[in-house]
Coordinates of C-alpha atoms and ligand atoms in Angstrom, one line a residue:
M1 CA 28.5 -9.7 9.3
P2 CA 25.1 -8.9 7.8
D3 CA 24.4 -9.4 4.1
P4 CA 26.1 -6.8 1.9
F5 CA 23.7 -3.9 1.7
R6 CA 24.0 -3.4 -2.0
N7 CA 21.8 -3.1 -5.1
F8 CA 20.8 -6.2 -7.0
V9 CA 21.2 -5.8 -10.7
D10 CA 21.2 -8.6 -13.4
G11 CA 21.6 -11.3 -10.7
S12 CA 24.5 -9.7 -8.9
W13 CA 24.9 -7.6 -5.7
L14 CA 26.5 -4.4 -6.7
D15 CA 27.8 -1.2 -5.0
T16 CA 26.8 2.1 -6.6
A17 CA 29.0 3.7 -9.2
S18 CA 29.6 6.7 -6.9
G19 CA 29.9 4.7 -3.6
A20 CA 27.4 7.0 -2.0
T21 CA 25.4 5.5 0.9
F22 CA 22.7 6.5 3.4
E23 CA 22.2 5.3 7.0
K24 CA 19.1 3.6 8.4
P25 CA 18.5 3.4 12.2
N26 CA 16.0 1.4 14.2
P27 CA 13.3 4.0 14.9
A28 CA 12.7 2.5 18.4
R29 CA 16.3 2.5 19.4
T30 CA 18.1 5.0 17.3
Q31 CA 21.6 3.8 18.3
D32 CA 20.9 0.5 16.7
L33 CA 22.1 1.1 13.1
I34 CA 20.5 -1.3 10.6
G35 CA 23.2 -0.4 8.1
H36 CA 24.5 1.7 5.3
F37 CA 22.6 1.4 2.1
P38 CA 23.5 2.5 -1.5
E39 CA 22.3 5.9 -2.7
S40 CA 21.7 5.0 -6.3
G41 CA 22.5 7.5 -9.1
Q42 CA 21.7 7.7 -12.8
E43 CA 24.4 5.1 -13.7
D44 CA 23.0 2.6 -11.3
I45 CA 19.5 3.1 -12.5
D46 CA 20.7 2.8 -16.1
A47 CA 22.3 -0.5 -15.3
A48 CA 19.2 -1.9 -13.6
V49 CA 16.9 -0.8 -16.4
T50 CA 19.2 -2.3 -19.0
A51 CA 19.2 -5.6 -17.1
A52 CA 15.4 -5.5 -16.9
R53 CA 15.1 -4.9 -20.7
K54 CA 17.5 -7.6 -21.6
A55 CA 15.7 -10.1 -19.5
L56 CA 12.2 -9.2 -20.9
P57 CA 12.0 -11.4 -24.0
A58 CA 12.8 -14.7 -22.3
W59 CA 10.7 -13.9 -19.3
S60 CA 7.7 -12.8 -21.2
D61 CA 8.0 -15.9 -23.4
T62 CA 8.1 -18.2 -20.4
P63 CA 4.7 -19.9 -20.1
A64 CA 2.8 -18.1 -17.4
P65 CA 2.2 -21.2 -15.3
Q66 CA 6.0 -21.7 -15.2
R67 CA 6.3 -18.1 -13.9
G68 CA 3.6 -19.1 -11.4
E69 CA 5.8 -22.0 -10.2
I70 CA 8.5 -19.5 -9.2
L71 CA 5.9 -17.4 -7.5
R72 CA 4.8 -20.5 -5.5
R73 CA 8.5 -21.1 -4.5
I74 CA 8.7 -17.5 -3.3
G75 CA 5.5 -18.1 -1.3
D76 CA 7.1 -21.2 0.3
L77 CA 10.3 -19.3 1.1
L78 CA 8.4 -16.4 2.6
T79 CA 6.6 -18.9 4.8
E80 CA 9.9 -20.5 5.9
R81 CA 11.4 -17.2 6.7
K82 CA 8.3 -15.5 8.1
Q83 CA 9.6 -15.0 11.7
E84 CA 13.1 -13.8 10.6
L85 CA 11.6 -11.4 8.1
A86 CA 9.1 -10.1 10.6
F87 CA 11.8 -9.6 13.3
E88 CA 14.0 -7.6 10.9
E89 CA 11.1 -5.6 9.6
T90 CA 10.1 -4.6 13.1
R91 CA 13.7 -3.6 13.8
E92 CA 13.7 -1.5 10.7
M93 CA 10.3 0.2 10.8
G94 CA 9.0 -0.2 14.2
K95 CA 5.5 -1.9 14.2
P96 CA 5.0 -4.7 16.7
F97 CA 6.2 -8.2 15.7
A98 CA 2.6 -9.6 15.4
E99 CA 1.9 -6.9 12.9
T100 CA 5.0 -7.6 10.8
C101 CA 4.1 -11.3 10.8
G102 CA 0.8 -10.1 9.3
D103 CA 2.7 -8.1 6.8
V104 CA 4.7 -11.1 5.7
Q105 CA 1.6 -13.2 5.6
E106 CA 0.0 -10.7 3.3
A107 CA 2.9 -11.2 0.9
I108 CA 2.6 -15.0 1.2
D109 CA -1.1 -14.8 0.3
T110 CA -0.3 -12.6 -2.6
A111 CA 2.4 -15.0 -3.9
Y112 CA 0.0 -18.0 -3.9
Y113 CA -2.8 -15.9 -5.3
A114 CA -0.7 -14.5 -8.1
A115 CA 0.7 -18.0 -8.8
S116 CA -2.8 -19.3 -9.3
E117 CA -3.7 -16.4 -11.5
T118 CA -1.0 -17.4 -14.0
R119 CA -3.4 -20.2 -15.1
R120 CA -6.2 -17.8 -15.5
L121 CA -4.8 -14.7 -17.4
F122 CA -8.0 -14.6 -19.4
G123 CA -8.5 -12.9 -22.7
R124 CA -11.9 -12.9 -24.5
T125 CA -13.2 -14.4 -27.7
V126 CA -16.0 -12.4 -29.3
P127 CA -18.1 -13.0 -32.4
S128 CA -17.0 -11.2 -35.6
E129 CA -19.2 -9.0 -37.8
L130 CA -18.0 -11.0 -40.7
P131 CA -18.2 -14.7 -41.7
D132 CA -15.2 -17.0 -41.2
K133 CA -13.4 -14.5 -39.0
F134 CA -12.4 -15.0 -35.4
N135 CA -12.0 -12.1 -32.9
M136 CA -10.2 -12.2 -29.6
S137 CA -8.2 -10.2 -27.1
I138 CA -5.1 -11.6 -25.5
R139 CA -2.9 -10.1 -22.8
R140 CA 0.7 -9.1 -23.3
P141 CA 3.1 -7.9 -20.7
V142 CA 3.6 -4.1 -20.4
G143 CA 7.4 -4.4 -20.4
A144 CA 9.9 -3.2 -17.8
V145 CA 8.1 -1.8 -14.8
G146 CA 9.4 0.6 -12.1
I147 CA 8.0 -0.1 -8.6
I148 CA 8.4 2.5 -5.9
T149 CA 6.9 1.9 -2.4
A150 CA 6.5 3.3 1.1
W151 CA 8.0 1.9 4.2
N152 CA 5.0 1.1 6.4
F153 CA 4.2 -2.3 4.7
P154 CA 7.7 -2.9 3.4
I155 CA 7.0 -6.6 2.5
A156 CA 3.3 -6.7 1.7
V157 CA 2.9 -3.6 -0.4
P158 CA 5.9 -4.2 -2.8
T159 CA 4.6 -7.7 -3.4
W160 CA 1.1 -6.5 -4.2
K161 CA 2.8 -5.0 -7.3
I162 CA 5.8 -7.3 -7.9
F163 CA 4.0 -10.6 -7.9
P164 CA 1.2 -9.7 -10.4
A165 CA 3.8 -7.9 -12.5
L166 CA 6.0 -11.0 -12.7
A167 CA 3.0 -13.3 -13.2
C168 CA 2.1 -11.3 -16.3
G169 CA 5.6 -11.5 -17.7
N170 CA 7.0 -8.1 -16.9
T171 CA 10.5 -7.4 -15.6
I172 CA 11.1 -5.1 -12.7
V173 CA 13.3 -2.4 -11.2
F174 CA 12.2 -2.0 -7.6
K175 CA 13.1 1.0 -5.4
P176 CA 12.0 0.6 -1.8
S177 CA 11.6 3.5 0.6
E178 CA 14.8 4.7 2.1
D179 CA 13.1 4.1 5.4
A180 CA 12.8 0.4 4.7
P181 CA 15.8 -0.6 2.6
H182 CA 16.6 -3.7 4.6
S183 CA 13.2 -5.3 4.1
G184 CA 13.6 -4.6 0.4
M185 CA 17.0 -6.3 0.4
L186 CA 15.7 -9.4 2.3
L187 CA 12.8 -9.7 -0.1
T188 CA 15.3 -9.5 -3.0
R189 CA 17.5 -12.2 -1.6
L190 CA 14.5 -14.4 -1.3
F191 CA 13.5 -13.8 -4.9
A192 CA 17.0 -14.8 -6.0
D193 CA 16.9 -17.9 -3.9
A194 CA 13.5 -18.9 -5.4
G195 CA 15.1 -18.9 -8.9
V196 CA 13.9 -15.7 -10.4
P197 CA 16.2 -15.4 -13.5
A198 CA 18.9 -12.8 -13.5
G199 CA 17.6 -9.4 -14.7
V200 CA 14.0 -10.2 -14.2
F201 CA 14.0 -8.5 -10.8
N202 CA 16.4 -5.7 -9.9
L203 CA 16.7 -3.7 -6.7
V204 CA 18.0 -0.1 -6.5
Q205 CA 18.1 1.6 -3.2
G206 CA 18.0 5.3 -2.6
G207 CA 15.8 8.3 -2.0
A208 CA 13.7 10.7 -4.1
V209 CA 16.6 11.4 -6.6
S210 CA 16.9 7.6 -7.4
G211 CA 13.1 7.4 -7.7
A212 CA 12.9 10.3 -10.1
A213 CA 15.6 8.8 -12.3
L214 CA 13.8 5.5 -12.4
V215 CA 10.4 7.1 -13.3
K216 CA 11.7 9.2 -16.2
H217 CA 14.0 6.5 -17.6
P218 CA 13.0 5.8 -21.2
G219 CA 13.5 2.1 -20.7
I220 CA 10.7 2.0 -18.1
D221 CA 7.3 1.4 -19.6
A222 CA 5.1 1.6 -16.5
V223 CA 5.4 2.8 -12.9
S224 CA 3.5 1.7 -9.8
F225 CA 3.8 3.9 -6.8
T226 CA 2.6 3.9 -3.2
G227 CA 3.5 6.9 -1.1
S228 CA 2.7 10.5 -0.4
N229 CA 0.5 12.7 -2.6
D230 CA 3.3 15.2 -3.2
A231 CA 5.6 12.5 -4.6
G232 CA 2.8 10.9 -6.5
S233 CA 1.7 14.1 -8.2
N234 CA 5.3 14.7 -9.4
I235 CA 5.5 11.2 -10.7
G236 CA 2.2 11.7 -12.4
E237 CA 3.4 14.8 -14.2
V238 CA 6.5 13.0 -15.6
C239 CA 4.5 9.9 -16.6
G240 CA 1.9 12.1 -18.3
R241 CA 4.5 13.8 -20.4
L242 CA 6.2 10.6 -21.3
N243 CA 2.9 8.6 -21.8
K244 CA 3.8 6.0 -19.3
R245 CA 1.2 3.8 -17.6
L246 CA 1.0 4.8 -14.0
S247 CA -0.7 3.4 -10.9
L248 CA -0.8 5.8 -7.9
E249 CA -1.8 4.8 -4.4
M250 CA -1.5 7.7 -2.0
G251 CA -3.0 9.4 1.0
G252 CA -6.1 8.8 3.1
K253 CA -8.2 10.5 5.8
N254 CA -10.3 7.5 6.6
A255 CA -13.4 7.8 8.8
Q256 CA -15.1 5.3 11.0
I257 CA -18.8 6.1 11.5
V258 CA -20.6 4.7 14.6
M259 CA -24.4 5.0 14.5
S260 CA -26.5 5.0 17.7
D261 CA -27.6 1.4 17.1
A262 CA -24.1 0.0 16.8
D263 CA -22.5 -2.8 18.8
L264 CA -20.4 -0.4 20.9
D265 CA -17.9 -3.0 22.1
L266 CA -17.2 -3.9 18.5
A267 CA -16.9 -0.3 17.4
L268 CA -14.5 0.4 20.3
E269 CA -12.2 -2.5 19.5
G270 CA -12.4 -1.5 15.8
V271 CA -11.3 2.1 16.3
L272 CA -8.5 1.2 18.7
W273 CA -7.1 -1.1 16.1
G274 CA -7.8 1.2 13.1
A275 CA -6.4 4.4 14.7
F276 CA -3.5 3.2 16.7
G277 CA -2.4 -0.1 15.0
T278 CA 0.9 0.6 13.1
T279 CA 1.0 3.8 15.2
G280 CA -1.6 5.2 12.8
Q281 CA 1.0 5.0 10.0
R282 CA -1.2 3.2 7.4
C283 CA -2.7 4.8 4.4
T284 CA -5.9 3.0 5.6
A285 CA -5.6 4.2 9.3
T286 CA -8.7 5.5 11.0
S287 CA -7.9 9.2 11.5
R288 CA -11.5 10.4 12.0
L289 CA -14.1 8.9 14.2
I290 CA -17.6 10.2 13.5
L291 CA -20.0 9.4 16.3
H292 CA -23.7 9.7 16.4
E293 CA -24.6 12.2 19.2
A294 CA -26.5 9.6 21.1
I295 CA -23.4 7.5 21.8
H296 CA -20.8 10.1 21.5
D297 CA -19.9 10.7 25.1
V298 CA -20.1 7.2 26.3
L299 CA -17.8 5.9 23.5
V300 CA -15.3 8.7 23.9
E301 CA -15.0 7.9 27.6
R302 CA -14.5 4.3 27.0
L303 CA -12.0 5.0 24.2
I304 CA -9.9 7.2 26.5
E305 CA -9.9 4.4 29.1
Q306 CA -8.6 2.0 26.5
V307 CA -6.1 4.3 24.9
Q308 CA -4.5 4.8 28.4
K309 CA -3.8 1.0 28.4
L310 CA -1.9 0.9 25.2
V311 CA 1.7 -0.1 25.7
L312 CA 4.4 1.7 23.7
G313 CA 7.7 0.2 23.0
Y314 CA 10.1 -1.7 20.8
G315 CA 7.9 -3.9 18.7
N316 CA 10.2 -7.0 19.1
D317 CA 9.5 -6.9 22.9
E318 CA 6.6 -8.8 24.4
G319 CA 3.4 -7.1 25.1
V320 CA 4.0 -3.9 23.0
N321 CA 0.9 -2.5 21.3
V322 CA 2.2 0.6 19.6
G323 CA 5.7 1.2 18.1
P324 CA 7.5 4.4 17.3
L325 CA 7.0 6.8 14.4
I326 CA 9.3 6.2 11.5
N327 CA 11.7 9.1 11.9
E328 CA 12.4 12.5 13.3
K329 CA 10.5 14.2 10.4
A330 CA 7.4 12.2 11.2
L331 CA 7.7 13.2 14.9
E332 CA 7.9 16.9 13.9
K333 CA 4.9 16.5 11.6
V334 CA 2.7 14.9 14.1
T335 CA 3.7 17.4 16.8
R336 CA 2.9 20.2 14.4
Y337 CA -0.6 18.7 13.7
V338 CA -1.3 18.5 17.4
E339 CA -0.5 22.2 17.7
I340 CA -2.7 22.9 14.7
G341 CA -5.6 21.0 16.3
R342 CA -5.2 23.0 19.5
T343 CA -5.1 26.3 17.7
E344 CA -8.2 25.4 15.7
G345 CA -10.1 24.9 18.9
A346 CA -10.4 21.1 19.1
T347 CA -10.1 19.6 22.6
L348 CA -7.1 17.5 23.3
R349 CA -8.4 14.6 25.5
I350 CA -5.3 12.4 25.8
G351 CA -1.8 12.2 24.5
G352 CA -0.4 15.0 22.3
R353 CA 3.3 14.7 23.1
R354 CA 6.4 12.8 22.3
A355 CA 6.7 9.9 24.7
T356 CA 10.1 9.9 26.4
Q357 CA 9.7 7.8 29.6
G358 CA 12.6 5.4 30.1
A359 CA 13.8 3.7 27.0
L360 CA 11.2 5.4 24.9
G361 CA 13.4 8.5 24.9
D362 CA 15.8 6.6 22.5
G363 CA 13.1 6.3 19.8
F364 CA 10.6 8.3 17.9
F365 CA 7.7 7.6 20.1
F366 CA 4.5 9.6 20.3
E367 CA 1.6 9.2 22.7
P368 CA -1.6 8.0 21.2
T369 CA -3.7 11.1 20.9
L370 CA -7.4 11.9 20.8
F371 CA -9.1 15.2 19.9
T372 CA -12.8 15.8 20.4
G373 CA -14.9 18.7 19.3
V374 CA -13.4 18.5 15.8
T375 CA -15.4 20.0 13.0
P376 CA -15.1 19.2 9.3
Q377 CA -13.5 22.5 8.4
M378 CA -10.5 21.9 10.7
R379 CA -7.2 20.8 9.2
I380 CA -7.0 17.9 11.6
A381 CA -10.3 16.6 10.1
R382 CA -9.1 17.0 6.5
E383 CA -5.3 16.5 6.2
E384 CA -3.4 13.2 6.5
I385 CA -1.3 13.2 9.7
F386 CA 0.1 9.6 9.4
G387 CA 0.5 9.1 13.1
P388 CA -1.5 8.1 16.2
V389 CA -3.8 11.0 16.2
L390 CA -7.6 10.5 16.1
S391 CA -10.1 13.3 15.5
V392 CA -13.6 12.8 16.8
L393 CA -16.6 14.5 15.2
R394 CA -20.1 14.5 16.4
A395 CA -23.0 13.9 14.0
T396 CA -26.8 14.2 14.5
S397 CA -27.9 11.8 11.7
Y398 CA -26.7 9.3 9.2
E399 CA -26.8 12.0 6.5
E400 CA -24.6 14.3 8.4
A401 CA -22.2 11.5 9.3
V402 CA -21.8 10.7 5.6
R403 CA -21.4 14.3 4.7
M404 CA -18.6 14.6 7.2
A405 CA -17.0 11.4 6.1
N406 CA -17.0 12.7 2.5
A407 CA -15.6 16.2 3.4
T408 CA -12.0 15.4 2.4
R409 CA -10.0 15.3 -0.8
Y410 CA -9.1 11.7 -0.1
G411 CA -11.1 8.5 -0.6
L412 CA -9.3 5.4 0.4
S413 CA -11.0 3.4 3.2
S414 CA -14.1 3.9 5.3
S415 CA -16.2 2.1 7.9
I416 CA -19.6 2.2 9.4
Y417 CA -20.8 0.4 12.5
T418 CA -24.6 -0.1 12.5
R419 CA -27.1 -2.9 13.1
D420 CA -29.5 -1.4 10.6
V421 CA -29.1 -3.3 7.3
R422 CA -30.7 -0.4 5.4
L423 CA -28.0 2.1 6.6
A424 CA -25.3 -0.5 5.9
Y425 CA -26.4 -0.8 2.2
R426 CA -26.9 3.0 1.9
A427 CA -23.4 3.5 3.2
M428 CA -21.9 1.2 0.6
K429 CA -22.9 3.6 -2.1
D430 CA -23.0 6.9 -0.2
I431 CA -19.4 6.9 1.2
E432 CA -16.9 8.2 -1.3
A433 CA -14.1 5.7 -0.9
G434 CA -12.5 2.8 -2.7
I435 CA -13.1 0.6 0.3
T436 CA -16.0 0.4 2.8
Y437 CA -16.1 -1.9 5.8
I438 CA -19.4 -2.7 7.4
N439 CA -18.9 -3.4 11.1
G440 CA -15.1 -3.6 10.7
P441 CA -12.3 -1.0 11.1
T442 CA -10.9 0.9 8.1
I443 CA -7.8 -1.4 8.0
G444 CA -7.5 -5.0 7.1
A445 CA -7.6 -5.3 3.3
E446 CA -7.2 -8.9 2.0
A447 CA -4.7 -9.7 -0.7
H448 CA -7.1 -11.1 -3.3
M449 CA -9.4 -8.0 -3.3
P450 CA -8.9 -4.8 -5.2
F451 CA -7.2 -2.2 -3.1
G452 CA -7.3 1.5 -3.9
G453 CA -9.1 4.8 -3.5
V454 CA -11.1 7.5 -5.2
K455 CA -10.6 11.3 -5.4
Q456 CA -7.1 12.4 -4.6
T457 CA -6.0 9.0 -3.1
G458 CA -5.2 7.5 -6.5
N459 CA -5.5 7.7 -10.2
G460 CA -8.1 5.1 -10.9
H461 CA -6.1 1.9 -10.7
R462 CA -6.2 -0.8 -8.0
D463 CA -3.4 -2.8 -6.3
G464 CA -4.3 -6.3 -5.4
G465 CA -7.2 -8.5 -6.4
W466 CA -8.1 -9.4 -10.0
E467 CA -7.9 -5.8 -11.3
V468 CA -4.2 -5.4 -10.8
F469 CA -3.7 -7.9 -13.6
D470 CA -5.2 -5.4 -16.0
F471 CA -2.6 -2.8 -15.0
Y472 CA 0.3 -5.2 -15.7
T473 CA -0.9 -6.3 -19.1
E474 CA -1.6 -4.6 -22.4
T475 CA -4.6 -5.8 -24.3
K476 CA -3.8 -7.1 -27.8
T477 CA -6.8 -7.3 -30.1
V478 CA -6.4 -10.1 -32.7
Y479 CA -8.5 -10.8 -35.8
V480 CA -8.1 -14.0 -37.6
D481 CA -9.7 -14.1 -41.1
Y482 CA -10.0 -17.6 -42.4
S483 CA -12.4 -16.8 -45.2
G484 CA -9.6 -16.7 -47.8
R485 CA -10.7 -13.4 -49.2
L486 CA -10.4 -9.7 -48.4
Q487 CA -13.3 -8.8 -46.1
K488 CA -13.8 -5.1 -45.3
A489 CA -15.3 -4.4 -42.0
Q490 CA -18.1 -1.8 -42.0
M491 CA -18.4 -2.2 -45.8
D492 CA -18.9 -5.9 -46.7
N493 CA -21.3 -6.5 -43.8
V494 CA -23.8 -3.7 -44.0
A495 CA -26.0 -3.2 -47.1
S496 CA -25.1 0.3 -48.3
Ligands
UN1_1 C1 -1.1 0.7 3.5 O1 -1.3 1.3 4.5 O2 -0.3 1.2 2.6 O3 -5.7 -2.9 4.9 C2 -1.5 -0.6 3.2 C3 -4.6 -2.6 5.5 C4 -3.4 -3.4 5.1 C5 -2.6 -2.7 4.0 C6 -2.4 -1.2 4.3 N1 -3.7 -4.7 4.7 O4 -4.6 -1.8 6.4

């Protein structure tokens, strides 16, 4: 029998009050049912938030380095269970085993990084205007935090949020995506085994209704969300009304630019990985390739050759490069966008259909797809598809390439391949994105670097890196007057 697929509240595995559940299949072999998972309602969310609030005083009073010790144990357990977690993650969400190993590794890196930061949660000391007075800022936890994440990095992305939140002394209610509930559950079991005290971390499973109940719950002080722009904007409205701190990490339409002087072998490898890794289902996936006209045709031909060689299949099988899409809805969406591309007048060069040969027919597989002749006005050049569809645009100059790259409402990741150091430095400032890679693909963010986007990708916060610790702490400004008398700032220190 697999582990009970329940919520985890106040240190116990619980069924929902209503008994409602949802099913989760393996997207590569839809007859393989991962399990039935709880569909949480208001009562379940209430219980989880109550537990998180109850656990808050003791956890926030625990010395930060002791919280760090628990994070280190979590890192050790993730390391021990890496293979098992990766296998189950692939079974649940489809990307190849090597990629899910990378996903777990990202969580391991984040655990050790957050653990080390618990010895470094710096405040500041600043001179006072007045004599015998000491000014400083210290960090306090924000409180009980609601964390809602997507399914495509079901181990790494939750931990980008959970580990720094715990390091800073917050307690958590976590709602994973309903497309990756098992990974959320396995992660939770590991936290419990590492000695996270009861109530400090709570898991509630479910879909949009559970998520909405969590976001608007008065006991939740801050929300961190990774997912679609539609869901994120709704969450933003609610948090705006309720004055809750909110971090949003949403869509992307990331471009790789290749200039005429680029190392073409490197650029080719980069775009293959950036566009078709994770079946294009990363918010950082390369969905536009902007080629300088001098190398356009040769690179497109070479790319088509390589795309033909990609092996589709169940990610836990040897030799598979590209897994399935996550569900039927994703399949419909990607199919629709291929139709849109055709209607808009782009040229479909390869792919464009559901893949159904042999065993692929049992899953949500889609052929890696390439459009050329794409112009910046086309919807396939502007809208997030979240699948293995790459739109190729032709540019006559660096300036035009950058204009094309910026012609989208998103601004997450970006890349330029060039050997010209001047262009590389210009691109760092000219491309409107939270992340720019020079001579690397648009994917591959590291755990200890800030991660996030500009424009409609986010709302100004960053996951990962040192900046995330600002999101999970409130600044408390402290004045210590040791003069023994009343000193009036702005009056006692300035001659009339
Ligand atoms: C995401 O797609 O939500 O940089 C995260 C990358 C990964 C993380 C992607 N390390 O592509």
